[in-house]
Coordinates of C-alpha atoms in Angstrom, one line a residue:
M1 CA 61.3 60.0 -32.6
D2 CA 61.6 63.7 -34.1
W3 CA 58.7 65.1 -32.1
L4 CA 61.6 64.9 -29.4
A5 CA 63.3 67.7 -30.9
D6 CA 60.2 69.7 -31.7
T7 CA 59.4 72.6 -29.4
V8 CA 55.9 73.0 -30.2
V9 CA 55.0 69.4 -29.9
L10 CA 56.4 69.2 -26.9
S11 CA 54.8 72.1 -25.3
R12 CA 51.4 70.8 -26.7
L13 CA 52.1 67.5 -25.1
Q14 CA 53.1 69.2 -21.8
F15 CA 49.8 71.6 -21.8
A16 CA 47.6 68.4 -22.8
L17 CA 49.5 66.4 -19.8
T18 CA 48.8 69.3 -17.4
A19 CA 45.2 70.3 -18.3
I20 CA 43.9 66.2 -18.6
F21 CA 45.3 65.9 -15.2
H22 CA 44.1 69.1 -13.5
M23 CA 40.5 68.4 -15.2
L24 CA 39.9 65.3 -13.3
W25 CA 39.8 67.3 -10.0
P26 CA 37.6 70.4 -10.4
V27 CA 35.0 68.0 -12.1
L28 CA 34.0 66.6 -9.0
S29 CA 34.7 69.6 -6.3
T30 CA 32.3 71.5 -8.5
G31 CA 29.4 69.0 -9.1
L32 CA 30.2 67.7 -5.5
A33 CA 29.4 71.3 -4.0
I34 CA 26.1 71.3 -5.5
F35 CA 25.2 67.8 -3.9
L36 CA 26.4 69.3 -0.5
V37 CA 24.2 72.1 -0.9
I38 CA 21.3 69.8 -1.3
L39 CA 22.1 67.8 1.6
E40 CA 22.6 70.6 4.0
A41 CA 19.5 72.5 2.6
L42 CA 17.6 68.8 3.8
W43 CA 19.3 68.9 7.0
L44 CA 18.2 72.5 7.8
R45 CA 14.4 71.5 6.9
T46 CA 14.2 68.0 8.6
Q47 CA 17.1 68.3 11.5
N48 CA 17.6 64.7 10.1
P49 CA 21.2 63.6 11.4
L50 CA 21.3 61.5 8.4
Y51 CA 21.4 64.1 5.9
Y52 CA 24.3 65.9 8.3
R53 CA 26.2 63.1 8.2
Q54 CA 26.0 62.8 4.5
A55 CA 27.3 66.1 4.2
R56 CA 30.2 65.7 6.5
F57 CA 31.0 62.4 4.7
W58 CA 31.2 63.7 1.5
A59 CA 33.1 66.9 2.2
K60 CA 36.1 64.9 2.5
L61 CA 36.2 63.9 -0.8
Y62 CA 35.4 67.3 -1.8
V63 CA 38.3 68.9 0.0
L64 CA 40.7 66.2 -1.2
N65 CA 39.8 67.1 -4.9
F66 CA 39.9 71.0 -4.0
G67 CA 43.8 70.4 -3.0
I68 CA 44.9 68.3 -5.8
G69 CA 43.2 70.5 -8.0
V70 CA 44.6 73.7 -6.7
A71 CA 48.1 72.0 -6.8
S72 CA 47.6 70.8 -10.6
G73 CA 46.2 74.0 -12.0
L74 CA 48.7 76.5 -10.8
P75 CA 51.3 75.1 -13.4
M76 CA 48.8 74.8 -16.1
E77 CA 48.3 78.6 -16.0
F78 CA 52.1 79.5 -15.8
Q79 CA 52.6 77.6 -19.2
F80 CA 51.0 80.6 -20.8
G81 CA 53.8 82.6 -19.5
T82 CA 56.3 80.0 -20.1
N83 CA 55.5 77.9 -23.3
W84 CA 53.1 79.8 -24.8
A85 CA 54.2 83.5 -24.4
P86 CA 53.4 85.1 -27.8
L87 CA 50.1 83.6 -27.2
S88 CA 49.9 85.7 -24.1
E89 CA 51.2 88.8 -26.2
F90 CA 48.8 88.3 -28.6
V91 CA 45.4 87.9 -26.6
G92 CA 46.7 89.1 -23.4
D93 CA 44.5 92.3 -23.0
F94 CA 41.6 90.2 -23.0
F95 CA 42.8 86.2 -21.9
G96 CA 44.5 87.4 -19.0
A97 CA 41.9 89.5 -17.9
V98 CA 39.2 86.6 -17.7
L99 CA 41.8 84.4 -16.2
G100 CA 42.2 87.1 -13.7
F101 CA 38.8 87.3 -13.1
E102 CA 38.5 83.2 -12.6
G103 CA 41.1 83.9 -9.7
A104 CA 39.7 86.8 -8.4
M105 CA 36.3 86.3 -8.1
A106 CA 35.6 82.5 -8.3
F107 CA 38.6 80.8 -6.8
M108 CA 39.1 83.4 -4.0
L109 CA 35.0 83.2 -3.4
E110 CA 35.2 79.3 -2.9
A111 CA 38.6 79.4 -0.9
G112 CA 37.3 82.2 1.4
F113 CA 34.0 80.0 2.4
L114 CA 35.9 76.9 2.4
G115 CA 37.3 77.0 6.1
I116 CA 33.7 77.9 7.5
M117 CA 32.0 75.3 5.5
L118 CA 34.7 72.5 6.4
F119 CA 35.5 73.7 10.3
G120 CA 32.7 76.1 11.3
W121 CA 29.8 73.4 11.9
N122 CA 30.0 74.2 15.9
R123 CA 31.4 77.8 15.5
V124 CA 28.8 79.7 13.5
P125 CA 24.7 79.6 13.1
P126 CA 23.3 77.1 10.7
V127 CA 21.9 79.5 8.2
I128 CA 25.7 81.0 8.3
H129 CA 26.8 77.4 7.4
F130 CA 24.5 76.9 4.6
L131 CA 25.5 80.3 3.1
S132 CA 29.1 79.1 3.4
T133 CA 28.6 76.0 1.4
V134 CA 26.3 78.0 -1.2
M135 CA 29.1 80.3 -1.8
V136 CA 31.7 77.7 -1.9
A137 CA 29.6 76.0 -4.8
F138 CA 28.7 79.3 -6.5
G139 CA 32.3 80.3 -6.5
A140 CA 33.2 76.6 -8.0
N141 CA 30.7 76.6 -10.9
L142 CA 31.7 80.4 -11.4
S143 CA 35.2 79.0 -12.2
V144 CA 33.4 76.8 -14.7
F145 CA 32.1 80.2 -16.4
W146 CA 35.3 81.9 -16.6
I147 CA 37.2 79.1 -17.7
L148 CA 34.6 78.0 -20.5
S149 CA 34.4 81.6 -21.6
A150 CA 38.0 81.9 -22.1
N151 CA 38.4 78.9 -24.0
S152 CA 35.2 79.6 -25.8
W153 CA 36.9 82.9 -27.0
L154 CA 39.8 80.8 -28.3
Q155 CA 37.1 78.9 -30.6
T156 CA 35.2 81.9 -31.9
P157 CA 37.0 85.2 -31.0
A158 CA 34.6 88.2 -30.8
G159 CA 34.4 91.6 -29.2
G160 CA 37.7 93.6 -30.8
S161 CA 40.0 93.7 -33.9
F162 CA 43.3 92.1 -34.6
S163 CA 46.2 94.2 -35.6
Q164 CA 49.9 94.3 -35.6
G165 CA 49.8 90.8 -34.1
H166 CA 47.7 91.9 -31.2
F167 CA 43.9 91.5 -30.0
H168 CA 42.5 95.1 -29.2
V169 CA 39.4 94.7 -26.8
E170 CA 36.5 97.0 -28.0
N171 CA 33.4 95.4 -25.9
Y172 CA 34.3 93.1 -22.8
F173 CA 30.6 91.8 -22.8
S174 CA 30.8 90.8 -26.4
A175 CA 34.0 89.1 -26.0
I176 CA 32.8 87.1 -23.0
N177 CA 29.6 86.4 -24.6
N178 CA 31.1 84.9 -27.7
P179 CA 29.3 82.3 -29.9
F180 CA 30.4 79.5 -28.2
M181 CA 30.1 80.4 -24.2
L182 CA 26.7 80.0 -23.6
R183 CA 26.3 76.5 -25.0
S184 CA 30.1 75.6 -23.9
V185 CA 29.2 76.8 -20.2
L186 CA 25.8 74.6 -20.2
H187 CA 27.6 71.5 -21.7
M188 CA 30.4 71.6 -19.2
S189 CA 28.3 72.6 -15.8
L190 CA 26.0 69.6 -16.7
A191 CA 29.0 67.3 -17.4
T192 CA 30.6 68.0 -13.9
L193 CA 27.4 67.3 -12.2
E194 CA 26.6 64.2 -14.1
T195 CA 30.5 62.9 -13.4
S196 CA 30.0 63.6 -9.5
M197 CA 26.7 62.1 -9.3
L198 CA 28.2 58.9 -11.1
V199 CA 30.9 59.2 -8.3
V200 CA 28.5 59.2 -5.5
A201 CA 26.4 56.4 -7.0
A202 CA 29.6 54.6 -7.7
I203 CA 30.8 54.6 -4.2
S204 CA 27.4 54.3 -2.9
A205 CA 26.9 51.1 -5.1
W206 CA 30.4 49.6 -4.0
S207 CA 29.6 50.0 -0.3
L208 CA 25.9 48.3 -0.6
L209 CA 27.5 45.4 -2.6
S210 CA 29.7 45.3 0.6
G211 CA 27.0 45.4 3.0
K212 CA 28.4 48.7 4.5
A213 CA 26.4 51.4 6.2
E214 CA 23.3 50.4 4.1
A215 CA 20.9 52.8 5.2
F216 CA 23.4 55.8 4.5
F217 CA 24.7 54.7 1.0
S218 CA 21.1 53.4 -0.2
F219 CA 20.0 57.2 0.4
S220 CA 23.2 58.7 -1.2
F221 CA 22.8 56.7 -4.2
R222 CA 18.6 57.3 -4.6
L223 CA 19.4 61.1 -4.3
A224 CA 22.4 60.9 -6.7
L225 CA 20.0 59.1 -9.0
V226 CA 17.4 61.8 -8.5
V227 CA 19.8 64.4 -9.6
L228 CA 20.6 62.4 -12.9
L229 CA 17.2 61.7 -13.7
V230 CA 17.1 65.4 -14.4
V231 CA 20.5 66.0 -15.7
A232 CA 21.5 63.0 -17.9
P233 CA 18.8 63.8 -20.6
L234 CA 19.7 67.5 -20.4
Q235 CA 23.3 66.8 -21.0
I236 CA 22.5 64.9 -24.1
V237 CA 20.6 67.8 -25.5
A238 CA 23.5 70.4 -24.4
G239 CA 25.5 68.0 -26.2
H240 CA 23.7 68.0 -29.4
E241 CA 23.6 71.8 -29.2
S242 CA 27.2 72.0 -28.9
G243 CA 27.7 69.9 -31.9
L244 CA 25.4 72.3 -33.8
Q245 CA 27.5 75.3 -32.8
V246 CA 30.6 73.4 -34.3
A247 CA 28.7 72.8 -37.6
E248 CA 27.8 76.7 -37.9
H249 CA 31.2 78.1 -36.6
Q250 CA 34.1 75.5 -37.3
P251 CA 33.2 73.2 -40.2
T252 CA 36.5 72.0 -40.2
K253 CA 36.3 70.3 -36.9
L254 CA 32.6 68.9 -37.7
A255 CA 34.6 67.1 -40.7
A256 CA 36.9 65.9 -38.2
M257 CA 34.5 64.6 -36.0
E258 CA 32.5 62.7 -38.6
A259 CA 35.7 61.6 -40.5
L260 CA 34.1 63.4 -43.7
W261 CA 36.6 63.7 -46.4
E262 CA 34.3 64.7 -49.4
N263 CA 31.6 67.6 -49.7
Q264 CA 28.0 66.4 -49.2
A265 CA 25.5 68.5 -51.4
A266 CA 22.5 69.8 -50.5
G267 CA 19.4 67.6 -51.1
E268 CA 21.8 64.3 -50.6
A269 CA 20.9 61.9 -47.5
P270 CA 24.6 61.1 -46.5
P271 CA 25.0 58.1 -44.0
W272 CA 26.3 59.0 -40.4
T273 CA 29.7 57.1 -40.0
V274 CA 29.4 54.8 -36.8
I275 CA 33.0 53.2 -37.0
A276 CA 36.0 54.0 -39.6
A277 CA 39.7 54.0 -40.3
P278 CA 40.6 57.3 -41.2
D279 CA 43.8 57.4 -43.6
E280 CA 44.7 61.0 -43.2
N281 CA 47.5 60.7 -46.1
G282 CA 45.4 59.3 -48.6
G283 CA 42.5 61.8 -47.7
R284 CA 39.9 59.0 -47.1
N285 CA 38.7 56.4 -44.7
R286 CA 39.9 53.0 -45.3
W287 CA 36.9 51.5 -44.6
A288 CA 33.7 52.8 -42.7
L289 CA 30.4 51.4 -41.2
G290 CA 27.7 54.2 -41.3
L291 CA 23.7 54.6 -40.6
P292 CA 22.2 55.3 -44.3
G293 CA 20.8 59.0 -44.2
G294 CA 21.9 59.6 -40.5
L295 CA 23.9 62.5 -40.8
S296 CA 21.3 64.8 -42.0
W297 CA 19.3 63.7 -39.2
I298 CA 21.7 64.4 -36.7
L299 CA 22.6 67.8 -38.1
E300 CA 19.1 69.1 -39.3
G301 CA 16.5 66.4 -38.2
R302 CA 15.4 66.1 -41.4
P303 CA 15.9 63.2 -44.0
R304 CA 18.1 65.5 -46.5
L305 CA 20.4 68.1 -45.9
S306 CA 19.4 71.7 -46.7
Q307 CA 22.6 73.3 -47.2
D308 CA 26.3 71.7 -48.1
V309 CA 28.5 70.2 -45.7
R310 CA 32.3 70.6 -46.5
G311 CA 34.7 67.7 -46.2
L312 CA 38.1 67.8 -45.3
N313 CA 39.9 67.5 -48.6
S314 CA 38.2 70.8 -49.6
W315 CA 40.7 72.7 -47.4
P316 CA 44.4 72.7 -48.0
A317 CA 46.2 70.4 -45.6
D318 CA 47.6 73.1 -43.5
Q319 CA 44.2 74.6 -42.8
R320 CA 42.5 71.4 -41.3
P321 CA 43.1 69.3 -37.8
R322 CA 45.2 66.4 -38.1
M323 CA 45.1 63.4 -35.8
V324 CA 41.3 62.8 -37.6
G325 CA 41.2 59.3 -36.1
L326 CA 41.5 60.6 -32.6
I327 CA 38.8 63.4 -32.8
F328 CA 36.4 61.1 -34.6
Y329 CA 36.6 58.4 -32.0
A330 CA 36.7 61.0 -29.2
F331 CA 33.4 62.3 -30.3
R332 CA 32.0 58.8 -30.4
L333 CA 33.5 57.9 -27.0
M334 CA 32.3 61.1 -25.3
A335 CA 28.6 60.8 -27.1
G336 CA 28.5 56.9 -26.4
I337 CA 29.2 57.2 -22.9
G338 CA 26.4 60.0 -22.1
I339 CA 23.9 57.9 -24.0
A340 CA 24.9 55.1 -22.1
V341 CA 24.6 56.5 -18.9
A342 CA 21.1 57.9 -19.7
A343 CA 20.0 54.2 -20.3
L344 CA 21.5 52.8 -17.2
M345 CA 19.6 55.8 -15.3
G346 CA 16.5 54.9 -17.0
L347 CA 17.0 51.0 -16.2
T348 CA 17.6 51.6 -12.6
V349 CA 14.7 54.1 -12.2
L350 CA 12.5 51.2 -13.6
L351 CA 14.1 48.8 -11.1
W352 CA 13.6 51.4 -8.4
W353 CA 10.0 51.6 -9.1
R354 CA 9.5 47.7 -9.6
T355 CA 11.5 46.5 -6.6
G356 CA 12.4 49.8 -4.5
L357 CA 16.2 49.1 -4.8
T358 CA 16.8 47.7 -1.4
P359 CA 20.2 46.9 -0.3
E360 CA 19.4 43.3 -0.5
F361 CA 18.5 43.9 -4.2
F362 CA 22.2 45.3 -4.6
R363 CA 23.9 42.2 -3.5
R364 CA 21.5 39.8 -5.2
Q365 CA 22.2 41.7 -8.6
A366 CA 25.8 42.6 -8.3
W367 CA 25.7 43.5 -12.3
L368 CA 23.9 46.8 -11.3
S369 CA 26.1 47.5 -8.6
W370 CA 29.2 46.9 -11.3
C371 CA 27.6 48.9 -14.0
W372 CA 27.5 52.0 -11.7
I373 CA 30.8 51.5 -10.3
L374 CA 32.3 51.6 -13.7
A375 CA 29.8 54.3 -14.5
A376 CA 32.2 56.5 -12.6
P377 CA 35.4 56.6 -14.7
A378 CA 33.7 56.3 -17.9
G379 CA 32.1 59.9 -16.8
Y380 CA 35.4 61.1 -16.4
L381 CA 36.3 59.5 -19.7
A382 CA 33.7 61.3 -21.5
I383 CA 34.6 64.5 -20.1
E384 CA 38.6 64.3 -21.3
S385 CA 37.1 62.8 -24.8
G386 CA 35.2 66.2 -25.0
W387 CA 38.2 68.3 -24.6
I388 CA 40.4 66.5 -26.8
V389 CA 37.6 67.0 -29.7
R390 CA 37.4 70.7 -28.5
C391 CA 41.2 71.6 -28.7
V392 CA 42.7 69.0 -30.9
G393 CA 39.6 69.6 -33.4
R394 CA 40.7 73.5 -33.1
Q395 CA 43.9 72.8 -34.7
P396 CA 46.1 74.0 -36.4
W397 CA 44.7 77.1 -34.7
T398 CA 45.1 78.2 -31.3
V399 CA 43.1 81.4 -31.7
Y400 CA 40.5 79.9 -34.4
G401 CA 41.2 81.6 -37.6
Q402 CA 43.6 84.2 -36.1
L403 CA 46.8 82.7 -34.5
R404 CA 48.4 79.3 -35.5
T405 CA 49.5 77.0 -32.8
S406 CA 53.0 77.1 -34.3
E407 CA 53.1 80.8 -34.0
A408 CA 51.7 80.9 -30.3
A409 CA 54.3 78.5 -28.8
S410 CA 57.5 80.0 -27.2
Q411 CA 60.8 79.2 -28.8
L412 CA 62.6 77.5 -26.3
P413 CA 65.3 74.7 -26.9
A414 CA 63.4 71.4 -27.0
Q415 CA 65.6 69.8 -24.1
E416 CA 64.4 72.1 -21.7
V417 CA 60.5 71.5 -22.6
L418 CA 61.4 67.8 -22.3
I419 CA 62.8 68.4 -19.2
S420 CA 59.8 70.3 -17.7
L421 CA 57.2 67.6 -19.4
S422 CA 59.2 64.7 -17.5
S423 CA 58.9 66.7 -14.3
F424 CA 55.4 67.3 -14.7
T425 CA 54.7 63.5 -15.3
L426 CA 56.6 62.5 -12.5
L427 CA 55.0 65.1 -10.2
Y428 CA 51.5 64.4 -11.3
G429 CA 52.1 60.8 -11.2
A430 CA 52.9 61.2 -7.3
L431 CA 49.9 63.4 -6.8
L432 CA 47.4 60.8 -8.6
L433 CA 48.9 58.2 -6.2
F434 CA 48.5 60.7 -3.0
A435 CA 44.5 61.4 -4.2
L436 CA 43.9 57.7 -5.2
F437 CA 45.4 56.7 -1.8
F438 CA 43.9 59.2 0.7
G439 CA 40.6 58.6 -1.6
A440 CA 40.3 55.0 -1.0
R441 CA 40.9 55.5 2.6
I442 CA 38.1 58.1 3.1
I443 CA 36.0 55.2 1.2
R444 CA 37.0 52.4 3.0
K445 CA 36.9 54.0 6.2
G446 CA 33.0 55.1 5.7
P447 CA 30.8 57.7 7.3
D448 CA 31.1 58.3 11.3
L449 CA 27.4 57.2 12.1
T450 CA 27.8 58.3 15.2
L451 CA 28.7 61.7 14.5
E452 CA 26.0 64.2 16.2
P453 CA 24.9 67.4 14.7
P454 CA 25.5 70.8 16.5
T455 CA 22.9 71.4 19.1
G456 CA 23.2 74.8 20.3
P457 CA 22.9 76.9 17.2
V458 CA 20.5 74.4 15.6
R459 CA 18.2 75.1 18.4
A460 CA 18.4 78.5 18.8
A461 CA 17.5 78.9 15.1
T462 CA 14.7 76.6 15.5
S463 CA 13.1 78.2 18.3
A464 CA 13.4 81.6 16.7
S465 CA 11.5 80.4 13.7

């Protein structure tokens, strides 16, 4: 229990708790906003009330996630000034500016148009309302850009120089466009959209299994499946590209992801380890099950390595990540879920082509419905696992290669951090119960199938065209 008296460990646990909890909410609001844009565009084009009712129903889940995301996100950012003051002083010229951009550009844009999107259906013309929905979606996804740009900079700092315990920005564009940024933003953006569609598909499958609003949820399931048909394969490619950038810029993280302890020389064909029992103290795997020759195919797409791959034992113990087992299995969990979702999507598309995916089919083939219901929490688990790999694998650095985590934490009494950690745990537990209660109530109540679209502005817009 020595960790209870370690300020750095407690501060890391507190930030991990707030980050993991906060991540649950913007994931859905970011991807669901794009889904709302698609639905409203369909309604504007066809005037079909089904699409209007779809937009109104799914917007309820959006606003619930948005509210919890705001409440849980603010304490996380304040920790940079409380628990991580040396980090803020070290990188504040860039990091503070980027987080400020996220608040001023992205969050304010999303929040500014949110009221019109939610309450403006009968108060503004349809085109203006649609523009508001587009702006909400743009603001939500712009947040992804700024947050991932800031985090990517911690992974691969660029655009300036370090001197006298401070980062001096020399080129903001180079710092923002750091080597990790582009592929990280793409990977996370696809992840939010994919997980959001998994949530839509899961709720739709549960409703169809229960025989509720069959025409409504049959359409929402098919639309989510169409989006996944594009997104899921792209996400696998984006994930692989992100792995390649790790191999290029963070070899210690790659070695931890693969539980690779010894160097692998160019010209060899090392196995890809599927499962293992990493032993950090012994610098080895107690046992491992691998795919012969798999590592060279995954890293380079060829039967043998063209360059050396370093193992963890080639670095001093204080220069490489700890908790190798966590990093190793978090990476496999993330990748495995992504592949499983793509397989489930492919199977469902095949069944759609053969059977039509009627509501009766969902009731007869309950196993398929339950696969989709379970896919939604699996999507969240994949995202959280990816962030564990990203951040725990960066250790022992907060700013990779420049500032160690032990030097980035504020020197607070451990008891104070333990109190704040316990308080956050209770608060976020209450918020989670609140969100689950109201989310379940929205889902149980279902859509209002008697809701009529606004007629005045729609008729005026139609006649004008």
